[in-house]
XYZ file of C-alpha atoms in Angstrom:
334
model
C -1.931 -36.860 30.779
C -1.739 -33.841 32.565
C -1.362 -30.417 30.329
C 2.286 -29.434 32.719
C 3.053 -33.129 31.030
C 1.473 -32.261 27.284
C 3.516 -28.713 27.927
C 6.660 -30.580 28.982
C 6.671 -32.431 25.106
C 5.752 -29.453 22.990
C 8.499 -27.756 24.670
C 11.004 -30.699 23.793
C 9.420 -30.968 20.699
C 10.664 -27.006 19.809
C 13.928 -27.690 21.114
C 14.207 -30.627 18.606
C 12.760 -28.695 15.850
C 15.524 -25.872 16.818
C 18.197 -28.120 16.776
C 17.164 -30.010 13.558
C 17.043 -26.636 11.704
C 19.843 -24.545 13.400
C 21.900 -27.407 13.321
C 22.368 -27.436 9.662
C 23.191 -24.070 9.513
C 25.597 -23.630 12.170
C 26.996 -26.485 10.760
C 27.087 -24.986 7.543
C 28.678 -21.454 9.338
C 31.368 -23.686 10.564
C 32.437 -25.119 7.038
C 32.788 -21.348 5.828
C 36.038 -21.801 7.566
C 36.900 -25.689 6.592
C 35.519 -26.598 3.325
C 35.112 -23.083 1.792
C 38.552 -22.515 -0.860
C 37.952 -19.237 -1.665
C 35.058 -16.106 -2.136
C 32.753 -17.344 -4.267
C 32.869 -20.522 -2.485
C 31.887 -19.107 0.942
C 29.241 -17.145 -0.593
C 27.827 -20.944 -1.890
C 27.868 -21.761 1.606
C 26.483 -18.960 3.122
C 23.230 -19.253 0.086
C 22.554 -22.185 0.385
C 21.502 -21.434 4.355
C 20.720 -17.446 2.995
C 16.670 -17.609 2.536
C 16.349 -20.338 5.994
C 18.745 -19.013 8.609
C 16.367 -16.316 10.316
C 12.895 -18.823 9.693
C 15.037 -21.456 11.681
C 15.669 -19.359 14.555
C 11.992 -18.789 15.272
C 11.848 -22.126 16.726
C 14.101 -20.951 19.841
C 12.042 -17.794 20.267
C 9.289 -20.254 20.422
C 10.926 -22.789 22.363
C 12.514 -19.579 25.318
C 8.845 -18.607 25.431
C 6.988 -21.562 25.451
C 9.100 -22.141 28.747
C 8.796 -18.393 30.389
C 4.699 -19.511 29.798
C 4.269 -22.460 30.506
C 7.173 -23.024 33.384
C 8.342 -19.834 35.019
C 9.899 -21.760 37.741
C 11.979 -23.493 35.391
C 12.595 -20.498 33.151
C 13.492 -18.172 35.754
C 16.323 -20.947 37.128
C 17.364 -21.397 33.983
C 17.810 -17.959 32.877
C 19.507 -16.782 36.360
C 21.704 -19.982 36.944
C 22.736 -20.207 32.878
C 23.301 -16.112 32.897
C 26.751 -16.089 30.805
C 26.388 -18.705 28.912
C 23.123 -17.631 27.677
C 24.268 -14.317 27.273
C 27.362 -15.287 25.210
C 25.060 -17.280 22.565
C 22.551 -14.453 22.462
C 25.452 -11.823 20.959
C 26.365 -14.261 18.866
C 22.909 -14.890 17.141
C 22.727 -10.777 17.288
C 26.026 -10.375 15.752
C 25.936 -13.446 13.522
C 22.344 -11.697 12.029
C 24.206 -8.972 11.524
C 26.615 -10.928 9.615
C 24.579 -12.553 6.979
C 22.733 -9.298 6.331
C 25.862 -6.510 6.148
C 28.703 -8.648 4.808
C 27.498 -8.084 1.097
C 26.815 -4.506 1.406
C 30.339 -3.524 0.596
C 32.657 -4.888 -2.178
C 36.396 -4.672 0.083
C 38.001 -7.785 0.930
C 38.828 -7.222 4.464
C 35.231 -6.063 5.233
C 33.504 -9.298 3.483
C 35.990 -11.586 5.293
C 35.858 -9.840 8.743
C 31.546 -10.609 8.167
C 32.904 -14.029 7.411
C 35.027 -14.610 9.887
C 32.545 -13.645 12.594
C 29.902 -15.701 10.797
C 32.369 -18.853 11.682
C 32.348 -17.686 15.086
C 29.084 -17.022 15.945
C 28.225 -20.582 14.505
C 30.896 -22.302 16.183
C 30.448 -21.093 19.608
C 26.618 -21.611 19.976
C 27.176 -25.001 18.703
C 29.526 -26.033 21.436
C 27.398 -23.860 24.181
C 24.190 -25.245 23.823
C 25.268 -28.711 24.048
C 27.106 -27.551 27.664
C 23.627 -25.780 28.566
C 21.473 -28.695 27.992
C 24.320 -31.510 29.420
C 24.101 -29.561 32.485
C 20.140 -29.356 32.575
C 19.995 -32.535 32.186
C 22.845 -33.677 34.678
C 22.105 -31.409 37.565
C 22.997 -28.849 38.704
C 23.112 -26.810 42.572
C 19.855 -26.122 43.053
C 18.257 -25.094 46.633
C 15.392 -25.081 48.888
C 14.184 -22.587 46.916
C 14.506 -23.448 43.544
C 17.484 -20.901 42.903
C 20.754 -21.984 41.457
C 23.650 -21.060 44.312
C 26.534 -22.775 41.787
C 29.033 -20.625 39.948
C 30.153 -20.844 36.410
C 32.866 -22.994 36.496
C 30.407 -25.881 38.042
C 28.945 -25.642 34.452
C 32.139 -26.789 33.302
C 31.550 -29.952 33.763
C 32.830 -33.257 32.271
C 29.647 -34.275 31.337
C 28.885 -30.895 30.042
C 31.643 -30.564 28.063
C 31.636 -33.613 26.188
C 27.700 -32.630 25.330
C 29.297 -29.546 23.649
C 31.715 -31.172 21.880
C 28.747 -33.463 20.703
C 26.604 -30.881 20.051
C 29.382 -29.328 17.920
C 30.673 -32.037 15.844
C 26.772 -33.317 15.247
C 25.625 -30.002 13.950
C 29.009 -29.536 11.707
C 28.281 -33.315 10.359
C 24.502 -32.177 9.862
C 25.559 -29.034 8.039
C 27.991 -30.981 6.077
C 25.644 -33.345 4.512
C 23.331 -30.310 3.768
C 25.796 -28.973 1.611
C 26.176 -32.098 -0.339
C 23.007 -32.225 -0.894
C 22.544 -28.521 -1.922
C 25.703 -27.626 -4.076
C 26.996 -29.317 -7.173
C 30.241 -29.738 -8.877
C 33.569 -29.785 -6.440
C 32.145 -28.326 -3.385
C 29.784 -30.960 -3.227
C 32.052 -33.813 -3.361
C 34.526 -32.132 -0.442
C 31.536 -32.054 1.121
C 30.682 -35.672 1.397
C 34.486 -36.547 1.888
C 34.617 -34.275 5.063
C 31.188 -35.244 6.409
C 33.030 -39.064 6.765
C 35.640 -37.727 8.727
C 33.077 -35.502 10.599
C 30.808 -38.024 10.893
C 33.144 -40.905 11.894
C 34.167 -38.294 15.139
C 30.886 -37.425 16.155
C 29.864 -41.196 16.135
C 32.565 -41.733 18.627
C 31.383 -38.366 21.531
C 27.818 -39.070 20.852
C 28.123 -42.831 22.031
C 30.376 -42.036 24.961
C 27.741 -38.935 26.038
C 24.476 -41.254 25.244
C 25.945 -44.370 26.870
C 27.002 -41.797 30.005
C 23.769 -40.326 29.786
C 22.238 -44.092 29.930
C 23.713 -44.613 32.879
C 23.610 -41.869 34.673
C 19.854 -41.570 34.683
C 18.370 -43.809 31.666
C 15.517 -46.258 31.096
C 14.047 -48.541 28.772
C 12.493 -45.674 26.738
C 15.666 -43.698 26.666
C 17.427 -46.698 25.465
C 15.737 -47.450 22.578
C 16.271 -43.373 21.709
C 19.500 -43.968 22.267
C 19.773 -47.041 19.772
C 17.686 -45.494 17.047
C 20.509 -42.458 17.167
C 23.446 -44.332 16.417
C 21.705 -46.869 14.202
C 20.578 -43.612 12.342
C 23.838 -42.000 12.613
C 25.783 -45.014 11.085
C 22.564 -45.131 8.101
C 23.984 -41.831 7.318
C 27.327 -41.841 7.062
C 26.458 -45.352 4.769
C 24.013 -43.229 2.719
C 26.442 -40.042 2.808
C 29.070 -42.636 0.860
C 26.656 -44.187 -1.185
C 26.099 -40.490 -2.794
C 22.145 -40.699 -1.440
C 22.742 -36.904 0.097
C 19.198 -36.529 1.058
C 19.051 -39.672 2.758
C 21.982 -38.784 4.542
C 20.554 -35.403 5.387
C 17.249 -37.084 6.629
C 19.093 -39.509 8.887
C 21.439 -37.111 10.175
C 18.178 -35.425 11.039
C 17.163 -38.122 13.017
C 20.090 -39.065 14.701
C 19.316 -35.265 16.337
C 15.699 -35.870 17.271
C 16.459 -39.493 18.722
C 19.332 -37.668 20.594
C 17.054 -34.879 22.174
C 14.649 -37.192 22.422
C 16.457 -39.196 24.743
C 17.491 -36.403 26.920
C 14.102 -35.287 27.804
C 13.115 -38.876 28.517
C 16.035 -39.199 30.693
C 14.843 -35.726 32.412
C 11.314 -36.222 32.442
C 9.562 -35.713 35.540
C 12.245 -32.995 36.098
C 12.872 -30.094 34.070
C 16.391 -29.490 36.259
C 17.521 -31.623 38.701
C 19.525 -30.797 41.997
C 22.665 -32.108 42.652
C 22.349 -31.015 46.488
C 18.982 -32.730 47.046
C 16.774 -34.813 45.258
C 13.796 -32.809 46.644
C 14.550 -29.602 45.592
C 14.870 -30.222 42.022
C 12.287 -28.585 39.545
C 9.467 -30.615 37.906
C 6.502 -30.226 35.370
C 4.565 -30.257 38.502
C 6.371 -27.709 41.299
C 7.507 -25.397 37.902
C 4.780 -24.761 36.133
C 1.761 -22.200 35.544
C -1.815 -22.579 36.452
C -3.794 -25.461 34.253
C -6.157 -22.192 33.374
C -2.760 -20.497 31.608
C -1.696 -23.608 29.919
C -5.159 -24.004 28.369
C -4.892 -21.013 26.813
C -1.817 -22.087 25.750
C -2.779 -25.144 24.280
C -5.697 -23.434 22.331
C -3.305 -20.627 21.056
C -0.626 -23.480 19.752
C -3.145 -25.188 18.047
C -4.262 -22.308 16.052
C -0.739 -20.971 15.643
C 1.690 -23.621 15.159
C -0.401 -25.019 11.622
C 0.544 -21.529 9.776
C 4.172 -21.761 11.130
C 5.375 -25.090 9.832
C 3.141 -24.012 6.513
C 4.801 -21.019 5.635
C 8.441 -22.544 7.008
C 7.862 -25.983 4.568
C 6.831 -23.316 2.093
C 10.339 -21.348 2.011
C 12.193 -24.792 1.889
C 10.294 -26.021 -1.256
C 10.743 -22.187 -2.826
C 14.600 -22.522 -2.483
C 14.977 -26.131 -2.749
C 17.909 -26.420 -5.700
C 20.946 -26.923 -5.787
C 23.391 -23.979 -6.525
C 27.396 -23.686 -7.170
C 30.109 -21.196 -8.107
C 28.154 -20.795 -11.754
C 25.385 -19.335 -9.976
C 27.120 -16.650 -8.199
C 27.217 -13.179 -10.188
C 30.442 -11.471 -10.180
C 30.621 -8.674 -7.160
C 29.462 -4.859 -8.127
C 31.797 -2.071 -7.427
């Protein structure tokens, strides 16, 4: 194997470990809005995600550089061609920092649940957004002699695309659903698992119409078995989910994301973004990539790195690994 091919999986493997961890708590933004009662209820929600949120978004700082490194070709296509809708999920991980950190730092209503409000926002959007990136990466997209991409906005707005948001979205919400059954007690935890049926029961139904399209479109035998071990994984879930086994649920869920990814880097491998205007201009690990001297540096510098990252990340999960509810939030200082 070729290091533009070992390159190729690390980089899928970040975007899998992004999605994993951001998915839970974007999904877990989202319920601020539609499981979250009241105050002290929201501010269970946004804890439980409190001490992991930032850590979680390393992995797509990681994941952005990793490609600028190791495939400028790809990155600079990307970047250029997926302009806006890049740009719109960057404010909202800016804004939705901001969030989390200033909505506590003043005791009036209307300035907690404006914080709150955009905290929904800036989870929701993303969600649905990177789904529509990555179902267009993986589709195609106008791509010329020159590896530049001469489509226009609305060509992202796809049918294919679209659906992969709305997969994206409802996966992630189900994901951060099942997290917060399995890290609240008393009510909250039990709307929890009632909502992730209904939650899960819809994404069940987009993510086996967009997998089966994807299957199609440009699957094989390796992408199909991905594909099974999603919705096998997916249905385990919800089963656990009602069974009350939360962290089963949770892991599964989990899974049902990596398979997912999974498959859509199998389905894209050789290409990193294929051309819908001709087969031979599309970008690969071979025509995108850096010089085998860069990517051994690369390789020797992930090697030494990536051990104290997934240490100190593991470490901050175990720290804050209990459950919390209403009784453990302290009544607000004026």
């Amino acid at each position: 194997m070729e290091l533009h091919d070992v390159w190729f999986v690390l980089i899928a493997v970040l975007w899998t470990g992004y999605f994993f961890l951001e998915g839970f708590d974007f999904g877990v933004g989202i319920l601020t809005r539609l499981l979250a009662r009241d105050r002290a209820e929201k501010r269970v929600l946004i804890n439980t995600i409190g001490p992991v949120w930032d850590g979680n978004e390393v992995w797509l700082l990681t994941a952005g550089g990793a490609t600028f490194a190791a495939f400028p070709e790809w990155y600079a296509t990307l970047f250029s061609g997926f302009y806006l809708p890049l740009l719109v999920i960057l404010i909202c991980l800016i804004i939705r920092g901001v969030a989390f950190e200033y909505r506590a730092k003043r005791p009036e209503e209307n300035w907690q649940r404006n914080w709150e409000t955009a905290i929904f926002w800036t989870s929701l959007i993303p969600a649905f957004l990177w789904g529509v990136a990555f179902g267009n990466i993986v589709h195609g997209v106008k791509i010329d002699a020159e590896f530049e991409y001469v489509g226009g906005v609305w060509d992202l707005l796809n049918p294919y695309a679209l659906l992969g948001g709305l997969v994206t979205l409802t996966l992630f919400t189900f994901h951060g659903t099942v997290f917060t059954a399995l890290k609240t007690v008393g009510e909250i935890r039990q709307r929890a698992r009632a909502l992730a049926l209904r939650v899960g029961l819809v994404t069940a139904a987009l993510a086996l119409v967009f997998l089966l399209w994807t299957q199609v479109d440009s699957g094989d035998g390796t992408s199909l078995v991905a594909l099974a071990v999603a919705v096998v994984a997916l249905v385990a879930a919800l089963l656990a989910n009602q069974a009350g086994r939360e962290g089963w649920s949770f892991a599964l869920s989990g899974v049902t994301i990596v398979a997912a990814v999974a498959m859509l880097f199998l389905t894209l491998f050789p290409n990193v973004m294929p051309s819908t205007l001709d087969a031979d201009w599309s970008l690969t690990v071979t025509n995108a990539s850096s010089s085998p001297y860069t990517l051994k540096i690369m390789t020797w510098l992930a090697v030494i790195a990536t051990p104290v990252v997934l240490l100190y990340q593991g470490w901050t999960y175990w720290v804050f690994r209990k459950r919390i509810g209403t009784q453990h939030i302290a009544d607000p200082v004026h």
